[in-house]
Every structure is written in C-alpha cells, then in structure tokens.
Short mmCIF file of C-alpha atoms and ligand atoms in Angstrom, two decimals:
data_model
loop_
_atom_site.label_atom_id
_atom_site.label_comp_id
_atom_site.label_asym_id
_atom_site.label_seq_id
_atom_site.Cartn_x
_atom_site.Cartn_y
_atom_site.Cartn_z
CA UNK A 857 112.67 82.66 57.54
CA UNK A 858 111.66 86.19 58.66
CA UNK A 859 113.36 87.94 61.55
CA UNK A 860 110.61 87.49 64.16
CA UNK A 861 110.16 83.78 63.37
CA UNK A 862 113.91 83.30 63.71
CA UNK A 863 113.90 85.08 67.10
CA UNK A 864 110.98 82.96 68.30
CA UNK A 865 112.83 79.80 67.38
CA UNK A 866 116.02 81.03 69.05
CA UNK A 867 114.01 81.80 72.21
CA UNK A 868 112.75 78.18 72.25
CA UNK A 869 116.22 76.70 71.86
CA UNK A 870 118.48 79.08 73.79
CA UNK A 871 117.05 78.47 77.26
CA UNK A 872 119.65 75.88 78.43
CA UNK A 873 122.49 78.24 77.44
CA UNK A 874 121.19 81.27 79.39
CA UNK A 875 123.21 81.81 82.57
CA UNK A 876 126.09 79.61 81.42
CA UNK A 877 129.41 81.40 81.92
CA UNK A 878 130.34 84.18 84.33
CA UNK A 879 128.99 87.70 84.79
CA UNK A 880 131.86 90.25 84.67
CA UNK A 881 132.78 91.00 88.29
CA UNK A 882 136.01 93.01 87.95
CA UNK A 883 133.80 96.09 87.77
CA UNK A 884 132.12 95.70 91.18
CA UNK A 885 128.84 97.37 90.18
CA UNK A 886 128.34 94.88 87.30
CA UNK A 887 128.71 91.81 89.50
CA UNK A 888 125.15 92.13 90.84
CA UNK A 889 123.46 91.80 87.41
CA UNK A 890 121.45 88.57 87.13
CA UNK A 891 122.99 86.10 84.66
CA UNK A 892 119.52 84.94 83.65
CA UNK A 893 118.58 87.76 81.31
CA UNK A 894 118.28 87.19 77.60
CA UNK A 895 117.03 89.66 75.02
CA UNK A 896 117.45 90.07 71.28
CA UNK A 897 116.26 92.65 68.76
CA UNK A 898 116.53 93.03 64.99
CA UNK A 899 115.73 96.38 63.39
CA UNK A 900 115.27 96.16 59.62
CA UNK A 901 116.26 98.99 57.32
CA UNK A 902 112.54 99.19 56.48
CA UNK A 903 111.95 100.14 60.16
CA UNK A 904 110.39 96.83 61.18
CA UNK A 905 111.41 95.70 64.68
CA UNK A 906 111.56 92.05 65.75
CA UNK A 907 112.29 91.26 69.39
CA UNK A 908 112.23 88.62 72.05
CA UNK A 909 112.85 88.30 75.83
CA UNK A 910 114.41 91.28 77.64
CA UNK A 911 114.93 93.26 74.44
CA UNK A 912 113.66 96.50 76.02
CA UNK A 913 115.70 96.29 79.25
CA UNK A 914 118.69 98.61 79.39
CA UNK A 915 122.10 97.17 80.25
CA UNK A 916 125.67 98.43 80.53
CA UNK A 917 127.01 98.70 76.98
CA UNK A 918 130.69 98.62 78.11
CA UNK A 919 132.96 97.99 75.11
CA UNK A 920 130.14 98.43 72.60
CA UNK A 921 130.78 102.12 73.31
CA UNK A 922 134.18 101.67 71.59
CA UNK A 923 132.37 101.23 68.28
CA UNK A 924 130.46 104.50 68.53
CA UNK A 925 133.46 106.39 69.94
CA UNK A 926 135.44 105.21 66.90
CA UNK A 927 132.70 106.42 64.55
CA UNK A 928 132.84 109.86 66.20
CA UNK A 929 136.64 110.02 66.03
CA UNK A 930 136.69 108.94 62.37
CA UNK A 931 134.14 111.62 61.56
CA UNK A 932 136.52 114.29 62.85
CA UNK A 933 139.95 112.79 62.02
CA UNK A 934 139.35 110.75 58.87
CA UNK A 935 142.20 108.47 57.85
CA UNK A 936 144.79 110.35 59.94
CA UNK A 937 143.41 108.40 62.92
CA UNK A 938 145.36 105.36 61.71
CA UNK A 939 148.63 107.12 62.52
CA UNK A 940 147.73 106.70 66.18
CA UNK A 941 145.85 103.37 66.24
CA UNK A 942 146.38 100.22 64.16
CA UNK A 943 143.82 97.94 62.54
CA UNK A 944 145.14 94.44 63.14
CA UNK A 945 143.57 91.87 65.46
CA UNK A 946 145.70 91.74 68.60
CA UNK A 947 145.49 88.03 69.40
CA UNK A 948 145.67 89.05 73.07
CA UNK A 949 142.98 89.75 75.71
CA UNK A 950 141.17 93.09 75.43
CA UNK A 951 142.96 94.55 78.45
CA UNK A 952 146.47 93.35 77.61
CA UNK A 953 149.51 95.66 77.79
CA UNK A 954 151.96 93.28 76.23
CA UNK A 955 152.22 94.64 72.66
CA UNK A 956 152.34 98.30 73.65
CA UNK A 957 156.03 98.37 74.51
CA UNK A 958 157.33 96.70 71.35
CA UNK A 959 154.91 98.74 69.22
CA UNK A 960 155.86 102.12 70.79
CA UNK A 961 152.51 102.94 72.34
CA UNK A 962 150.49 102.50 69.13
CA UNK A 963 147.62 100.12 70.04
CA UNK A 964 146.84 97.30 67.61
CA UNK A 965 143.23 98.33 67.00
CA UNK A 966 140.51 100.68 68.33
CA UNK A 967 138.47 97.87 69.93
CA UNK A 968 140.98 96.76 72.56
CA UNK A 969 141.16 98.93 75.67
CA UNK A 970 144.48 100.52 74.67
CA UNK A 971 143.09 101.58 71.29
CA UNK A 972 139.87 102.86 72.83
CA UNK A 973 141.88 105.02 75.25
CA UNK A 974 143.58 106.72 72.27
CA UNK A 975 140.18 107.18 70.56
CA UNK A 976 138.81 108.63 73.82
CA UNK A 977 141.79 111.01 73.94
CA UNK A 978 140.84 112.25 70.45
CA UNK A 979 137.26 112.89 71.63
CA UNK A 980 138.66 114.76 74.67
CA UNK A 981 140.63 117.02 72.32
CA UNK A 982 137.64 117.66 70.05
CA UNK A 983 134.75 118.13 72.50
CA UNK A 984 134.25 120.37 75.52
CA UNK A 985 132.14 117.70 77.19
CA UNK A 986 133.27 114.44 75.55
CA UNK A 987 131.24 112.01 77.66
CA UNK A 988 128.00 113.82 76.86
CA UNK A 989 128.99 114.12 73.18
CA UNK A 990 128.93 110.32 72.96
CA UNK A 991 125.65 110.09 74.89
CA UNK A 992 124.12 112.65 72.54
CA UNK A 993 125.37 110.81 69.48
CA UNK A 994 123.77 107.61 70.81
CA UNK A 995 120.52 109.43 71.56
CA UNK A 996 120.44 110.66 67.99
CA UNK A 997 121.30 107.29 66.42
CA UNK A 998 118.67 105.41 68.40
CA UNK A 999 116.13 108.27 68.36
CA UNK A 1000 115.83 107.90 72.13
CA UNK A 1001 116.48 111.09 74.13
CA UNK A 1002 116.49 109.40 77.55
CA UNK A 1003 119.75 107.46 77.06
CA UNK A 1004 122.23 108.16 79.88
CA UNK A 1005 125.31 106.73 81.49
CA UNK A 1006 125.02 105.09 84.90
CA UNK A 1007 127.01 107.17 87.37
CA UNK A 1008 127.40 104.34 89.92
CA UNK A 1009 128.80 101.98 87.25
CA UNK A 1010 131.23 104.59 85.91
CA UNK A 1011 132.44 105.45 89.43
CA UNK A 1012 132.79 101.78 90.29
CA UNK A 1013 134.97 101.19 87.22
CA UNK A 1014 136.90 104.43 87.72
CA UNK A 1015 137.78 103.45 91.30
CA UNK A 1016 139.16 100.08 90.21
CA UNK A 1017 140.66 100.76 86.76
CA UNK A 1018 144.35 100.42 87.65
CA UNK A 1019 145.04 98.35 84.60
CA UNK A 1020 143.53 100.85 82.17
CA UNK A 1021 145.34 103.62 84.09
CA UNK A 1022 148.66 101.82 83.64
CA UNK A 1023 147.92 101.47 79.94
CA UNK A 1024 147.01 105.15 79.57
CA UNK A 1025 150.19 106.32 81.33
CA UNK A 1026 152.28 103.99 79.20
CA UNK A 1027 150.70 105.22 75.95
CA UNK A 1028 151.18 108.82 77.12
CA UNK A 1029 154.88 108.15 77.72
CA UNK A 1030 155.14 107.49 73.97
CA UNK A 1031 153.34 110.76 73.19
CA UNK A 1032 150.21 109.02 71.89
CA UNK A 1033 147.86 110.47 74.53
CA UNK A 1034 147.58 114.26 74.49
CA UNK A 1035 145.21 114.99 77.36
CA UNK A 1036 145.71 114.30 81.08
CA UNK A 1037 145.37 110.59 81.90
CA UNK A 1038 142.78 111.36 84.60
CA UNK A 1039 140.51 113.11 82.09
CA UNK A 1040 140.81 110.32 79.53
CA UNK A 1041 140.00 107.67 82.17
CA UNK A 1042 137.00 109.63 83.51
CA UNK A 1043 135.62 109.91 80.00
CA UNK A 1044 136.38 106.30 79.06
CA UNK A 1045 134.64 104.94 82.18
CA UNK A 1046 131.55 107.06 81.50
CA UNK A 1047 131.39 105.87 77.90
CA UNK A 1048 131.52 102.25 79.07
CA UNK A 1049 128.76 102.92 81.64
CA UNK A 1050 126.14 104.08 79.09
CA UNK A 1051 122.98 101.98 79.36
CA UNK A 1052 120.88 100.99 76.35
CA UNK A 1053 118.46 98.22 75.40
CA UNK A 1054 118.78 95.71 72.56
CA UNK A 1055 116.14 97.59 70.54
CA UNK A 1056 117.96 100.90 71.01
CA UNK A 1057 121.36 99.42 70.09
CA UNK A 1058 120.03 97.52 67.07
CA UNK A 1059 118.58 100.79 65.81
CA UNK A 1060 121.78 102.73 66.62
CA UNK A 1061 124.00 100.34 64.64
CA UNK A 1062 121.79 100.06 61.57
CA UNK A 1063 123.48 102.94 59.70
CA UNK A 1064 126.48 100.61 59.35
CA UNK A 1065 124.20 98.22 57.44
CA UNK A 1066 123.20 101.14 55.21
CA UNK A 1067 126.60 102.30 53.90
CA UNK A 1068 126.98 104.93 56.64
CA UNK A 1069 123.61 106.65 56.10
CA UNK A 1070 120.87 106.86 58.71
CA UNK A 1071 118.21 104.53 57.22
CA UNK A 1072 115.33 106.78 58.33
CA UNK A 1073 116.58 110.35 57.87
CA UNK A 1074 119.10 109.47 55.15
CA UNK A 1075 121.67 111.67 56.94
CA UNK A 1076 125.23 110.72 55.99
CA UNK A 1077 126.96 109.75 59.24
CA UNK A 1078 130.03 108.22 57.61
CA UNK A 1079 131.18 107.96 54.03
CA UNK A 1080 130.48 104.63 52.37
CA UNK A 1081 134.20 103.88 52.41
CA UNK A 1082 134.60 104.56 56.17
CA UNK A 1083 131.47 102.53 56.96
CA UNK A 1084 132.90 99.60 55.02
CA UNK A 1085 136.15 99.87 56.96
CA UNK A 1086 134.38 99.89 60.32
CA UNK A 1087 132.49 96.75 59.32
CA UNK A 1088 135.80 95.09 58.41
CA UNK A 1089 137.24 96.05 61.79
CA UNK A 1090 134.20 94.69 63.60
CA UNK A 1091 134.58 91.39 61.79
CA UNK A 1092 138.32 91.06 62.49
CA UNK A 1093 138.61 92.71 65.94
CA UNK A 1094 135.10 93.23 67.37
CA UNK A 1095 134.78 90.19 69.60
CA UNK A 1096 138.09 90.29 71.45
CA UNK A 1097 140.37 87.34 71.14
CA UNK A 1098 137.61 85.12 69.68
CA UNK A 1099 137.05 87.20 66.55
CA UNK A 1100 138.24 84.34 64.32
CA UNK A 1101 135.97 81.80 65.95
CA UNK A 1102 133.10 84.30 65.94
CA UNK A 1103 133.51 84.99 62.21
CA UNK A 1104 133.61 81.24 61.63
CA UNK A 1105 130.45 80.57 63.63
CA UNK A 1106 128.39 83.72 63.01
CA UNK A 1107 129.85 85.40 59.93
CA UNK A 1108 128.73 88.96 60.69
CA UNK A 1109 130.52 92.19 61.70
CA UNK A 1110 129.94 92.51 65.46
CA UNK A 1111 131.08 94.31 68.60
CA UNK A 1112 130.69 92.92 72.10
CA UNK A 1113 130.95 94.30 75.64
CA UNK A 1114 131.52 92.71 79.05
CA UNK A 1115 128.02 93.80 80.09
CA UNK A 1116 126.93 90.83 77.93
CA UNK A 1117 125.73 92.78 74.89
CA UNK A 1118 126.74 92.13 71.28
CA UNK A 1119 125.75 94.34 68.35
CA UNK A 1120 125.95 92.95 64.82
CA UNK A 1121 124.60 93.82 61.41
CA UNK A 1122 123.68 92.33 58.06
CA UNK A 1123 124.62 94.76 55.26
CA UNK A 1124 121.60 96.14 53.39
CA UNK A 1125 119.23 94.37 55.76
CA UNK A 1126 119.28 95.09 59.51
CA UNK A 1127 120.96 96.02 62.78
CA UNK A 1128 120.97 93.36 65.50
CA UNK A 1129 121.61 93.33 69.24
CA UNK A 1130 121.58 90.47 71.72
CA UNK A 1131 122.14 90.63 75.48
CA UNK A 1132 122.77 87.94 78.06
CA UNK A 1133 125.20 88.83 80.87
CA UNK A 1134 127.02 85.51 81.47
CA UNK A 1135 130.30 85.55 79.53
CA UNK A 1136 132.56 82.93 78.06
CA UNK A 1137 136.29 83.08 78.78
CA UNK A 1138 137.22 85.68 76.17
CA UNK A 1139 134.56 88.10 77.48
CA UNK A 1140 131.75 87.57 74.95
CA UNK A 1141 128.22 86.68 76.02
CA UNK A 1142 127.88 82.89 75.84
CA UNK A 1143 124.16 82.77 75.05
CA UNK A 1144 124.48 85.89 72.91
CA UNK A 1145 127.13 84.38 70.63
CA UNK A 1146 125.10 81.21 70.33
CA UNK A 1147 121.94 83.16 69.51
CA UNK A 1148 123.71 85.05 66.72
CA UNK A 1149 125.03 81.77 65.36
CA UNK A 1150 121.48 80.38 65.39
CA UNK A 1151 120.20 83.56 63.71
CA UNK A 1152 122.55 83.31 60.74
CA UNK A 1153 121.94 79.57 60.44
CA UNK A 1154 118.14 79.93 60.56
CA UNK A 1155 117.96 82.86 58.15
CA UNK A 1156 120.78 81.67 55.90
CA UNK A 1157 122.32 85.15 56.07
CA UNK A 1158 125.97 86.11 56.47
CA UNK A 1159 128.42 88.44 54.78
CA UNK A 1160 130.08 85.53 52.99
N1 LIG B 1148 134.92 99.00 80.84
C1 LIG B 1148 135.52 97.75 80.49
C2 LIG B 1148 137.05 97.80 80.66
O1 LIG B 1148 137.67 98.77 80.33
C3 LIG B 1148 135.15 97.43 79.10
C4 LIG B 1148 135.76 96.15 78.66
C5 LIG B 1148 134.92 95.38 77.74
O2 LIG B 1148 133.71 95.51 77.63
N2 LIG B 1148 135.61 94.49 77.09
O3 LIG B 1148 137.64 96.87 81.12
#
C-alpha cells in the first residue's frame, strides 16, 4: 500500500483514539493545547509528501529537539561524546534523577533529560548563540526559513523547571557540565520550545533514512556510521520508558516529545512525523503511537 493510501486508512480508523490520554500540563503554556488534534506526514526520499489531518499545523517539538541537538553535538565531538553520555536505555522516566548518583553524573543516554542537558552543554561550548544554532539547523534540514521557538513556551518551562535545574546542578557537581547551569537551562528550554509541523519534521528527519545524507542536496550531514548509531539509539531509547513496547508494536527508530509529536523513519524510504497532543502514561502520544503501529502494519514495513 502506498503512503497516502495508508494515511487515509489510518485517518478513518484513528478517530476514536484521538484525545485519549492527557495533554502535558507540567509546562503551563502547553496545558491549553487542544487534545483533539491529529496530523501525520510521510516524506519519501523521492520528495513525495503524503499527509493527513493537521499535518501542516506547528506544535511544540519538546524532546524531539533532543534528536537534532544530538546530531549537532556528534558532528562536532564525534565518538568522544560517549565519554560524557551513555547509550543504554534507562528503564526510568525521562526526567528521573535516580541513576545519576550511582553513575557519577554520566547520564544513561542523550534522549533522557539528563543526557540532553549534557548535549546542550556541549552546544553551549561550541556556539556563540546555541539556541539559534539549533533553530538554524532545523530551518536548513526542513528547508523552511520561518521555523522559530515559541518564547512564551520557553519562558513557561524555564520558570517551572526545578527538576531539570536540580539535575543540571547535580551533573555539574560531577564535572560533567562545563557552562553555567542557568545558561544550559535557558538554551535547553528554548530548544524544547521550537515549533514545527509534521511535514517539516518528516522532512527534517529524512537524512537519517538516507545514511546521513540530505536526500535532496546530497550534503553529508553525518557519516553513515554515525547515522546508523543514531537510528539504533532512537530504537532503543527514543520513546522514553516504553521503547521496548514501541519497538515491539511499531518496529521503527523514533523520537517522541511531550508536545505529542513523534518522528520516525524507514531506512532508504522515508521520514515520518505524527502529532496528537494527548499522551499515554510514559509521555508518548497515544493516538500517534497507534497511528505508527497502523502504518507499519498496513505497509508491511519495519526495520526487522
Ligand atoms: N521540555 C520537556 C522537559 O524537559 C521535554 C520533555 C519531553 O518532551 N519528554 O521536561
């Protein structure tokens, strides 16, 4: 079945699942987003775009930013990054502090908050204006110069991010954060507050389906080996504490955010993004996860 036919069928069947779950409310500015949105886009490596529902509406990418921040940090640090961040699933919620003490401030992986704070610290060391460096990277990947972060969302998270602040101070006490905590948190909250649509994100992630090369310009963004490793990390750690269940049900490398977005990809074929703000307990979009499961079932595609 082709991508657009699969999306049309998903649209028919997903309706009862839309709005089931809870919109993230611990970031006050996100609590007012309607749970009833649903959008999905698939961008093929041949440039063809399939979409359905609210696929062109921008939403808060939240932890999906961790994927692109990691790509930027790996581009500058290469494999030395792994001295500061691990690559094992954590088996704990994305904002947990529990392993940091026994593991001396080295976060389990770059997709939990602790790991993303270390990655953000690296970007702070490498760029004069690290929040805009990420925005510019996303503009380039999606070929969309109007991408921005939402100031109200970043300020709302920044004013209430005590838990991430505790984590950052703790990591710094082990010497694994080099810049001032305040600067790292400002940057982190702005990265999370970037707004993009499903079409823009599906396009932005497609280089990971193309061995690290931009499918349209052929620019090498990551070596083939690093691109493969990021895909492995997405599969094992990209959907919080449900990564095992997600791999079982969907079978694709993916990264989710509490704004309700999930990006995924099929190697050599396409980038995918789905958005529906109501989340299941682990923080993944309920309808979004289900839609991706339907997509791989309908098309018969997976990485296995
Ligand atoms: N900004 C959110 C936080 O730090 C991102 C979390 C997420 O999307 N899982 O809590």
